[in-house]
Coordinates of C-alpha atoms in Angstrom, one line a residue:
M22 CA 163.1 -29.3 -118.0
T23 CA 161.2 -31.4 -115.5
I24 CA 161.2 -35.1 -115.9
T25 CA 157.9 -36.6 -115.0
G26 CA 157.1 -40.1 -113.8
R27 CA 155.5 -40.8 -117.2
D28 CA 158.7 -39.7 -118.9
T29 CA 160.7 -42.1 -116.8
D30 CA 158.3 -45.0 -117.5
A31 CA 158.5 -44.2 -121.2
M32 CA 162.2 -44.3 -121.2
R33 CA 162.2 -47.6 -119.3
A34 CA 159.7 -49.2 -121.7
L35 CA 161.8 -48.1 -124.7
Q36 CA 164.9 -49.6 -123.2
E37 CA 163.1 -52.8 -122.3
L38 CA 162.0 -53.3 -125.9
E39 CA 165.7 -54.3 -126.5
D40 CA 166.0 -56.5 -123.5
G41 CA 167.5 -59.9 -124.1
R42 CA 164.6 -61.6 -122.4
S43 CA 161.5 -62.1 -124.6
S44 CA 159.2 -61.9 -121.6
V45 CA 160.5 -58.4 -120.7
R46 CA 160.1 -57.2 -124.3
L47 CA 156.6 -58.5 -124.4
R48 CA 155.8 -56.7 -121.2
A49 CA 157.3 -53.5 -122.5
A50 CA 155.3 -53.7 -125.8
L51 CA 152.1 -54.2 -123.7
A52 CA 153.0 -51.2 -121.6
V53 CA 153.6 -49.1 -124.7
G54 CA 150.3 -50.0 -126.2
T55 CA 148.4 -49.5 -123.0
T56 CA 149.7 -45.9 -122.7
P57 CA 150.2 -44.7 -126.3
D58 CA 152.8 -42.0 -126.8
P59 CA 154.1 -40.5 -130.1
R60 CA 157.6 -41.0 -128.9
F61 CA 157.1 -44.7 -129.1
V62 CA 156.1 -45.0 -132.7
D63 CA 159.5 -45.0 -134.4
K64 CA 160.9 -47.4 -132.0
L65 CA 158.0 -49.8 -132.3
V66 CA 158.3 -49.8 -136.1
E67 CA 162.1 -50.3 -135.9
R68 CA 161.7 -53.2 -133.4
C69 CA 159.1 -54.9 -135.6
A70 CA 161.8 -55.4 -138.3
I71 CA 164.2 -57.3 -136.0
E72 CA 162.2 -58.8 -133.2
P73 CA 162.8 -62.6 -133.3
E74 CA 159.8 -63.8 -131.3
F75 CA 156.4 -64.0 -133.1
F76 CA 154.3 -63.3 -130.0
V77 CA 156.4 -60.2 -129.2
R78 CA 156.0 -59.0 -132.8
D79 CA 152.3 -59.4 -132.5
M80 CA 152.2 -57.3 -129.4
L81 CA 154.3 -54.6 -131.1
T82 CA 151.8 -54.6 -133.9
W83 CA 149.0 -54.2 -131.4
A84 CA 150.9 -51.3 -129.7
L85 CA 151.2 -49.6 -133.1
T86 CA 147.4 -49.9 -133.7
R87 CA 146.9 -48.1 -130.4
H88 CA 148.5 -44.9 -131.8
P89 CA 146.9 -42.5 -134.3
V90 CA 147.2 -43.6 -137.9
S91 CA 148.7 -40.3 -138.9
M92 CA 151.7 -41.1 -136.8
T93 CA 152.1 -44.8 -137.7
L94 CA 151.3 -44.8 -141.4
P95 CA 154.4 -43.0 -142.8
G96 CA 156.8 -45.3 -141.0
L97 CA 155.0 -48.5 -142.0
L98 CA 154.8 -47.4 -145.6
R99 CA 158.6 -46.9 -145.6
E100 CA 159.0 -50.4 -144.1
V101 CA 157.1 -52.2 -146.9
R102 CA 159.9 -51.1 -149.2
A103 CA 162.7 -52.2 -146.8
E104 CA 165.4 -54.7 -147.8
R105 CA 164.9 -56.9 -144.7
A106 CA 162.0 -59.4 -145.4
Q107 CA 160.8 -59.3 -141.8
A108 CA 160.4 -55.5 -142.0
R109 CA 158.2 -55.8 -145.1
S110 CA 156.2 -58.7 -143.7
Q111 CA 155.5 -57.1 -140.3
A112 CA 154.7 -53.7 -141.7
L113 CA 152.2 -55.3 -144.1
H114 CA 150.7 -57.3 -141.2
T115 CA 150.3 -54.1 -139.2
L116 CA 148.7 -52.3 -142.1
S117 CA 146.2 -55.1 -142.4
K118 CA 145.3 -54.7 -138.7
I119 CA 145.0 -50.9 -139.0
G120 CA 142.9 -51.2 -142.1
D121 CA 143.3 -47.7 -143.4
R122 CA 142.8 -47.7 -147.2
R123 CA 145.2 -44.9 -147.7
A124 CA 147.8 -47.6 -147.5
W125 CA 146.4 -49.4 -150.6
P126 CA 148.8 -47.8 -153.2
A127 CA 151.7 -49.4 -151.2
I128 CA 150.4 -52.9 -151.9
T129 CA 152.2 -53.4 -155.2
R130 CA 152.4 -56.3 -157.6
T131 CA 156.0 -56.7 -156.5
L132 CA 154.9 -57.3 -152.9
L133 CA 152.1 -59.6 -153.9
A134 CA 154.7 -61.7 -155.7
D135 CA 157.5 -61.2 -153.2
A136 CA 160.1 -64.0 -153.3
D137 CA 159.8 -64.4 -149.5
D138 CA 156.7 -66.5 -148.7
E139 CA 156.0 -64.7 -145.4
V140 CA 156.1 -61.3 -147.1
A141 CA 153.8 -62.5 -149.9
R142 CA 151.4 -64.0 -147.4
S143 CA 151.3 -60.8 -145.4
A144 CA 150.8 -58.8 -148.7
W145 CA 147.8 -61.0 -149.7
R146 CA 146.2 -60.5 -146.3
A147 CA 146.7 -56.8 -146.4
A148 CA 145.5 -56.5 -149.9
V149 CA 142.1 -58.1 -149.3
V150 CA 141.6 -55.8 -146.3
L151 CA 142.7 -52.6 -148.1
V152 CA 141.4 -53.1 -151.6
P153 CA 139.0 -50.3 -152.7
E154 CA 135.5 -51.1 -153.6
G155 CA 135.3 -52.1 -157.3
E156 CA 138.9 -53.3 -157.6
E157 CA 138.3 -56.8 -156.2
S158 CA 138.4 -58.4 -159.7
A159 CA 141.6 -56.8 -160.6
L160 CA 143.2 -57.9 -157.3
A161 CA 141.9 -61.4 -157.8
A162 CA 143.6 -61.5 -161.2
V163 CA 146.9 -60.6 -159.7
L164 CA 146.6 -63.0 -156.8
A165 CA 145.7 -65.8 -159.2
T166 CA 149.2 -65.5 -160.7
Q167 CA 150.4 -67.0 -157.4
L168 CA 148.3 -70.1 -157.5
G169 CA 150.3 -73.3 -157.1
R170 CA 153.0 -71.5 -155.2
G171 CA 154.8 -73.0 -152.2
G172 CA 153.7 -75.5 -149.6
R173 CA 150.4 -76.1 -147.8
E174 CA 150.5 -73.1 -145.6
T175 CA 151.3 -70.7 -148.4
Q176 CA 148.6 -72.2 -150.6
L177 CA 146.1 -72.1 -147.8
S178 CA 146.9 -68.4 -147.2
L179 CA 146.4 -67.6 -150.8
S180 CA 143.1 -69.5 -151.0
R181 CA 141.8 -67.7 -147.9
A182 CA 142.8 -64.3 -149.4
L183 CA 141.0 -65.1 -152.7
V184 CA 137.9 -66.5 -151.0
A185 CA 137.7 -63.3 -148.9
L186 CA 137.1 -61.4 -152.2
G187 CA 134.0 -63.4 -152.9
E188 CA 132.5 -63.9 -156.4
A189 CA 135.0 -61.5 -157.9
I190 CA 137.5 -64.3 -158.0
V191 CA 135.5 -66.6 -160.3
P192 CA 136.8 -65.4 -163.7
A193 CA 140.4 -65.6 -162.4
L194 CA 139.9 -69.1 -161.1
R195 CA 138.2 -70.2 -164.3
A196 CA 141.2 -69.0 -166.3
A197 CA 143.7 -70.7 -163.9
T198 CA 142.0 -74.1 -164.5
T199 CA 143.0 -74.0 -168.2
V200 CA 146.8 -73.5 -167.7
P201 CA 149.2 -76.5 -168.3
D202 CA 150.6 -76.6 -164.8
P203 CA 148.7 -79.2 -162.7
R204 CA 149.6 -77.5 -159.4
I205 CA 148.0 -74.3 -160.5
R206 CA 144.9 -76.1 -161.8
A207 CA 144.5 -78.1 -158.6
H208 CA 145.0 -75.0 -156.4
A209 CA 142.4 -73.1 -158.5
L210 CA 139.9 -76.0 -158.2
A211 CA 140.4 -76.3 -154.4
T212 CA 139.9 -72.5 -154.0
R213 CA 136.8 -72.7 -156.0
R214 CA 135.5 -75.5 -153.7
L215 CA 136.3 -73.4 -150.7
L216 CA 134.4 -70.4 -152.1
R217 CA 131.3 -72.6 -152.8
D218 CA 131.5 -74.6 -149.5
P219 CA 133.4 -72.6 -146.8
D220 CA 133.1 -75.6 -144.4
T221 CA 135.2 -77.8 -146.6
G222 CA 138.7 -78.3 -145.2
F223 CA 141.6 -77.2 -147.3
E224 CA 143.2 -80.6 -147.1
F225 CA 140.1 -82.3 -148.5
A226 CA 139.6 -79.6 -151.1
I227 CA 143.2 -79.8 -152.5
E228 CA 143.3 -83.6 -152.5
E229 CA 140.0 -83.8 -154.3
A230 CA 141.2 -81.1 -156.8
K231 CA 144.4 -83.1 -157.5
R232 CA 142.3 -86.2 -158.3
I233 CA 140.1 -84.2 -160.7
V234 CA 143.2 -82.9 -162.4
V235 CA 144.8 -86.3 -162.7
L236 CA 141.5 -87.7 -164.2
G237 CA 141.4 -84.8 -166.7
G238 CA 138.5 -83.0 -165.0
S239 CA 137.7 -79.3 -165.5
D240 CA 136.2 -76.4 -163.6
R241 CA 132.7 -76.8 -164.9
E242 CA 131.1 -74.9 -162.1
A243 CA 133.1 -71.8 -162.2

């Protein structure tokens, strides 16, 4: 068997994905994405699960998007069920970038309510990209069960995901404003405000919503 220059470059890139220096790993991921090769796919998926640097993970995702979906989808769908949280999160992030709706059945209620915030946030983003036409209201109802969850970044991520679904979220938000938990009511009101006025900052919207809840206000506009 003749070993070509491309084969040598491929082997070097695969080895460099495990280098101790993040700059070398970043360069290797860029090289892999620049010259897609089916032999890279499994290694890219595997590396996404353990790569410690965000910017390198992002390049790994980009490299995966450069390969045919038929090659990347099976491995990514396995990863969303992995035990390691980072494997689930990065696979979901990559599926959202690929945007192939054949991945939709993998976006389960379990993932949308994952105990790990990063996984849940990735699942929310993937869900709004992959949701089939006509199922937006059902997705909104599931996402609304996560209102009030976590800190600012998590709540902002959920609000953005909900707003991306458009008017389909209105019934779910209306229902959320009637629950006893003030955090849920405030988050629902803030999300409603962002839907009506996209230029409103989240900080302003959530603080305004908290004041409304304290004063006993309701979601009259929803």
